[in-house]
Short mmCIF file of C-alpha atoms in Angstrom, two decimals:
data_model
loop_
_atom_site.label_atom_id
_atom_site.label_comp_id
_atom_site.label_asym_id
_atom_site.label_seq_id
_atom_site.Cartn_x
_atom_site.Cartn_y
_atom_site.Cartn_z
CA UNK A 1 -89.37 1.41 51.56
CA UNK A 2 -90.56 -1.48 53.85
CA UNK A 3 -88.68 -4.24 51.56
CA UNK A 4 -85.14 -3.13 50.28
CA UNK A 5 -83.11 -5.26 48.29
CA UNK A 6 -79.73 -3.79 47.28
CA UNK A 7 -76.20 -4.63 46.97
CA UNK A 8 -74.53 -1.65 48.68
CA UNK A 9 -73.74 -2.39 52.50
CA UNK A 10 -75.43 -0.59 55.09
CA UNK A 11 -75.32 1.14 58.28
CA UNK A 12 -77.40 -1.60 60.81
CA UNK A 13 -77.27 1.05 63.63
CA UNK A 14 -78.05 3.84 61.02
CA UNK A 15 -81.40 1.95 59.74
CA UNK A 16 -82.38 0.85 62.95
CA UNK A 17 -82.47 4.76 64.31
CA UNK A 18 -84.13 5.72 60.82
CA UNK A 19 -86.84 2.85 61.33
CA UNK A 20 -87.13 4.02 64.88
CA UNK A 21 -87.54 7.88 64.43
CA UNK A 22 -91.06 6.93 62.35
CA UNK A 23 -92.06 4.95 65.51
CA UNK A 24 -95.37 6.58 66.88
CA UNK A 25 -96.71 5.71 70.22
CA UNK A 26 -94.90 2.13 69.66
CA UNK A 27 -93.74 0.29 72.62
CA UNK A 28 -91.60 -2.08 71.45
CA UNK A 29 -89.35 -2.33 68.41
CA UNK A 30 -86.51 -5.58 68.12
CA UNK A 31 -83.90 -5.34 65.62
CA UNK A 32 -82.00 -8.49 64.13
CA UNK A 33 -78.72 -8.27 61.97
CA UNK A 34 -77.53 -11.55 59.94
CA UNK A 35 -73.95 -10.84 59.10
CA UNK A 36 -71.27 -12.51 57.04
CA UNK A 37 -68.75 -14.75 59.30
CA UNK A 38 -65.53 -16.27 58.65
CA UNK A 39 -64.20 -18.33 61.51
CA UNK A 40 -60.69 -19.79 61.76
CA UNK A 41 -62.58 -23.21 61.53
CA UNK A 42 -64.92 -22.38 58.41
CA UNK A 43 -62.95 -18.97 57.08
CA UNK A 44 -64.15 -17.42 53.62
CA UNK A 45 -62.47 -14.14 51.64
CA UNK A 46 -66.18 -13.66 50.64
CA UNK A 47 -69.57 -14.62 49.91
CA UNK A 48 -72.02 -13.68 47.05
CA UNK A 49 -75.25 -13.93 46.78
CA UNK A 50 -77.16 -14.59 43.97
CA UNK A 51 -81.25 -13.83 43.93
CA UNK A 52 -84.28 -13.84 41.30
CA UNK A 53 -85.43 -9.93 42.62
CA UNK A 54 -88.56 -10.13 41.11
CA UNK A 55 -89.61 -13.04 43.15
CA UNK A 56 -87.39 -12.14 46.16
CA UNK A 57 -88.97 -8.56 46.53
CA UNK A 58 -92.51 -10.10 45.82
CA UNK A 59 -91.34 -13.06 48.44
CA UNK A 60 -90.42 -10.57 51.20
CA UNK A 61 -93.60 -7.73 50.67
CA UNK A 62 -96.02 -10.86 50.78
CA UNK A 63 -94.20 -12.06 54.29
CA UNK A 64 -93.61 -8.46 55.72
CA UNK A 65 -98.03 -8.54 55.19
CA UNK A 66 -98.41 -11.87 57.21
CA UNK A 67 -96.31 -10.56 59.56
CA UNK A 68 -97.80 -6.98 60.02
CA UNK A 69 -101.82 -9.07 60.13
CA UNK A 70 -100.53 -12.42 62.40
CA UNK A 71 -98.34 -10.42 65.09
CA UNK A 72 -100.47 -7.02 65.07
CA UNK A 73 -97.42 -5.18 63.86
CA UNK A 74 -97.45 -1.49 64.05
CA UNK A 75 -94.72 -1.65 61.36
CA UNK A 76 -92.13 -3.73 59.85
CA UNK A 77 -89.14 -3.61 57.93
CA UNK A 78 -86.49 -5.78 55.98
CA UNK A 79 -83.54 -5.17 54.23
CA UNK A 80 -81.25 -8.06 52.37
CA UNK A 81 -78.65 -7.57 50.51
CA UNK A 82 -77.44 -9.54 47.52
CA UNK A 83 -73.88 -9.36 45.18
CA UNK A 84 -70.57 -9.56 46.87
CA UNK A 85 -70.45 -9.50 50.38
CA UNK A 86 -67.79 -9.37 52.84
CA UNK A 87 -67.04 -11.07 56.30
CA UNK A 88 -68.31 -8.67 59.43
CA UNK A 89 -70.75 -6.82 56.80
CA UNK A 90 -74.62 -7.26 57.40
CA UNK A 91 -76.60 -9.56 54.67
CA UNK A 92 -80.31 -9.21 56.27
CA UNK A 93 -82.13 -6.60 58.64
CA UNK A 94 -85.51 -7.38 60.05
CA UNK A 95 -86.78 -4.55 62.30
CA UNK A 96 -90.42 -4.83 64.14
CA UNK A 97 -92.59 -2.60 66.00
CA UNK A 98 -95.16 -3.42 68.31
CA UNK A 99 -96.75 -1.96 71.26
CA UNK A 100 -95.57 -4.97 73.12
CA UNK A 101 -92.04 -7.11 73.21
CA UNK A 102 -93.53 -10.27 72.74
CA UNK A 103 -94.58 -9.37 69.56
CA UNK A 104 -91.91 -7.58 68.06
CA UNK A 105 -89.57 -10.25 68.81
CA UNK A 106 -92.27 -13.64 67.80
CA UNK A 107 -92.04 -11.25 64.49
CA UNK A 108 -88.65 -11.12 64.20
CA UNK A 109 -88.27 -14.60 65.00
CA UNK A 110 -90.66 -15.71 61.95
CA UNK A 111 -89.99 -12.94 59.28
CA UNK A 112 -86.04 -15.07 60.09
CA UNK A 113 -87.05 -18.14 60.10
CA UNK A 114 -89.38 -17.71 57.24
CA UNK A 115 -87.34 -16.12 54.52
CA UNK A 116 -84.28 -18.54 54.81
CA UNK A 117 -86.96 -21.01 53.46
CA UNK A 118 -88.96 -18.92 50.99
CA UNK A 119 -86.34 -15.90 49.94
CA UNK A 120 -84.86 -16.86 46.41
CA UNK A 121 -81.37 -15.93 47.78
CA UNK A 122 -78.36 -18.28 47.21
CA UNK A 123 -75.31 -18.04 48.81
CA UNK A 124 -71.98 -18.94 47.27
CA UNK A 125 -68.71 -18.63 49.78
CA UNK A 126 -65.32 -17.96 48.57
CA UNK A 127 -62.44 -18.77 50.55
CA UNK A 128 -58.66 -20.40 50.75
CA UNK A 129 -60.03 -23.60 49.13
CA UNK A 130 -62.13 -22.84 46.43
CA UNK A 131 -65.98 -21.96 45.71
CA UNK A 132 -68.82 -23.63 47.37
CA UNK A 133 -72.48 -23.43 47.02
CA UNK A 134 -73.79 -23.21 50.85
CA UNK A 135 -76.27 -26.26 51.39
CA UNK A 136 -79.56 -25.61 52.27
CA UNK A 137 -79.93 -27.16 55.99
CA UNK A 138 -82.63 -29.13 57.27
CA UNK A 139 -82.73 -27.09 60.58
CA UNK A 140 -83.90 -23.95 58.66
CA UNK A 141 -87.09 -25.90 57.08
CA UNK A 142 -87.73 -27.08 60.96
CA UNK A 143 -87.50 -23.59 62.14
CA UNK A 144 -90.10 -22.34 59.36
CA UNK A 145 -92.51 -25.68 59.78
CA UNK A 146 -92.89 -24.27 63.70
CA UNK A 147 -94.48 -21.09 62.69
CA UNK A 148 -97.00 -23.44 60.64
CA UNK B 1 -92.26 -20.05 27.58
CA UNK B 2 -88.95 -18.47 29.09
CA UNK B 3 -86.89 -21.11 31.92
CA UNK B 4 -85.11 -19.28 34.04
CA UNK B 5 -82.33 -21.04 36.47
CA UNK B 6 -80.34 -20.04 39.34
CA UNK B 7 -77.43 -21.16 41.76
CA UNK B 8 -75.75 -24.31 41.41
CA UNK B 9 -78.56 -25.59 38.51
CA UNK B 10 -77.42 -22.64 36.58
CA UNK B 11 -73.90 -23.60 36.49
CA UNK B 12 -74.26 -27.01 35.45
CA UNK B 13 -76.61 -25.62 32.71
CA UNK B 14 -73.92 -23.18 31.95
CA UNK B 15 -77.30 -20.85 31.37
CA UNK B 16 -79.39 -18.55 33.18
CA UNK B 17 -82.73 -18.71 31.30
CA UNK B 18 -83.89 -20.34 27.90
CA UNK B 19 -87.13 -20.25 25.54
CA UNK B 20 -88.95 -23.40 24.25
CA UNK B 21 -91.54 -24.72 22.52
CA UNK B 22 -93.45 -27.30 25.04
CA UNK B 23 -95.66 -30.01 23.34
CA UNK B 24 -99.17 -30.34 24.43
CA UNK B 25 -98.32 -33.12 26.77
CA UNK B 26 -96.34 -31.15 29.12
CA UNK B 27 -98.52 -30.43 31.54
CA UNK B 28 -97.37 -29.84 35.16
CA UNK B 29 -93.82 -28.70 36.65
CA UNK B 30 -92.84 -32.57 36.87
CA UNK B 31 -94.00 -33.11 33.47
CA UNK B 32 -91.41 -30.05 32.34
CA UNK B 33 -88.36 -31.18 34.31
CA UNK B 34 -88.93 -34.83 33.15
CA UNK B 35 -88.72 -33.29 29.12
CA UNK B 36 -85.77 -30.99 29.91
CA UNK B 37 -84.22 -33.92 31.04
CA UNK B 38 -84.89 -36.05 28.51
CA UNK B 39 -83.22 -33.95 25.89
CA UNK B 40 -80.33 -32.29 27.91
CA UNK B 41 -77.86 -34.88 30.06
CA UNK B 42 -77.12 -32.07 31.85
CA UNK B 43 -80.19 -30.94 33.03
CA UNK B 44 -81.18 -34.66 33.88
CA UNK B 45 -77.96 -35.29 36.22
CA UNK B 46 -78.55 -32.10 37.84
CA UNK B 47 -82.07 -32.89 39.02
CA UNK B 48 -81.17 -36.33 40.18
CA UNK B 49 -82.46 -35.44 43.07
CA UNK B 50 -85.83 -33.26 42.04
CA UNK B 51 -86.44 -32.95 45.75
CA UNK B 52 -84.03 -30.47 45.80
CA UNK B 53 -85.41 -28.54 42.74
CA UNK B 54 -88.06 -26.01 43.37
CA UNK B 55 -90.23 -23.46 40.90
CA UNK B 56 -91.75 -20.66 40.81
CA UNK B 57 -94.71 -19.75 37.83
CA UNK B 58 -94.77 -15.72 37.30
CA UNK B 59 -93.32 -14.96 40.52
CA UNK B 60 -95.16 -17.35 42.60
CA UNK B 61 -93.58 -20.59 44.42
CA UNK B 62 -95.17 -23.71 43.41
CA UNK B 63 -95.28 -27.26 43.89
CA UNK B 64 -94.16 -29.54 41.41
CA UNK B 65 -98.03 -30.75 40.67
CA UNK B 66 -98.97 -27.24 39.39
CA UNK B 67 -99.70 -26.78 36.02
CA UNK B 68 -97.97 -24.68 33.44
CA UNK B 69 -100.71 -23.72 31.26
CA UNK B 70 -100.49 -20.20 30.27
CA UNK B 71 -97.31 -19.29 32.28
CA UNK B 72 -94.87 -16.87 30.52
CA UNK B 73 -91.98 -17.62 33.16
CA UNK B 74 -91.08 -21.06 34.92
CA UNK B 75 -87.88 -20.45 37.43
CA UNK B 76 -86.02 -23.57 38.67
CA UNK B 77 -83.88 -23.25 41.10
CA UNK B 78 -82.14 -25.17 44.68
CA UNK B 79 -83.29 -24.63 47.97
CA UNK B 80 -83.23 -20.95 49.11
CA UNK B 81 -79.99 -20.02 51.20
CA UNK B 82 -81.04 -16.60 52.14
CA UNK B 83 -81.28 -14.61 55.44
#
């Protein structure tokens, strides 16, 4: 499936060599990982992440498209997880294939920037001081308003 | 019509989704967020701020101009945090 939503973790190495084995006559394939991070300065036990999937898979099929038609995509893939997550396990996958770099990574770059605008996900981080919603942050809408 | 909320807006509810009965005069998304405020305190100190409130009609992000007409879902929610 091109858009996976799930809560399980997964295997980024392991998805990136199954998305790559169905490459044919592609040049180019880029693979990006968004993981969970706790830093001594910002540290979290966890994060979940809550999502409408209805929307969210609907979101991500209807971006995956614009991708595939705007970059000239041989394929395109994108995994996100929602549920409990833990720090060092991956959230998102986005994996491209193009017969050129430029566009596998340009497509990378805005199926990113893109769905941390438009992907009903919300991410709630546990740690040594209590809950907290993460804020939405004005730098995300700037990186989505460049691929305008 | 079914409301369905999410994140932060859900917890200050303390619900994820409700049914009602809108009067004729609710028209658009702003119309609906300015009669869910008007009879839930809650729901009006929530969306203080209704810049940070977005919707979505059926599956389907929308301004807050759009009309409701005929919708079966209406999802208010924050800002996305995803990725």
């Amino acid at each position: 499936m091109s858009v996976r939503l799930q809560s399980q973790t997964f295997d980024p190495g392991a998805e990136a060599n199954a998305f790559l084995e169905r490459a044919d006559g592609a040049g180019a394939a880029v693979t990006f990982t968004g993981l969970v991070r706790s830093t001594p300065v910002h540290p979290i036990t966890s994060m979940t992440l809550e999502h409408y999937p209805t929307l969210a898979q609907r979101q991500l099929e209807d971006l995956r498209e614009r991708a595939l038609e705007r970059f000239d995509l041989i394929d395109a893939e994108i995994i996100h997880r929602h549920g409990t997550l833990y720090p060092g396990e991956p959230i998102v996958q986005v994996m491209t294939l193009a017969h050129h770099r430029h566009a596998a990574f340009d497509a990378a770059n805005f199926l990113m920037d893109t769905l941390k605008t438009t992907a009903p996900f919300w991410k709630k981080e546990e740690g040594p001081e209590g809950t907290k919603w993460v804020q939405a942050r004005q730098s995300d809408d700037e990186a989505a308003d460049r691929w305008q | 019509m079914k409301i369905l909320y999410f994140a932060w807006l859900r917890e200050r509810l303390n619900r994820d989704s409700e049914t009602v009965a809108l009067p004729e005069t609710v028209e658009t998304v702003a119309d609906l967020m300015d009669w869910l405020a008007e009879r839930d305190e809650a729901f009006a100190l929530a969306t203080e701020n209704r810049r940070l409130i977005r919707a979505a009609i059926d599956d389907e992000l929308v301004d807050h101009a759009t009309p409701i007409a005929g919708a079966q879902t209406v999802a208010l929610f924050p800002p996305m945090t995803g990725g």
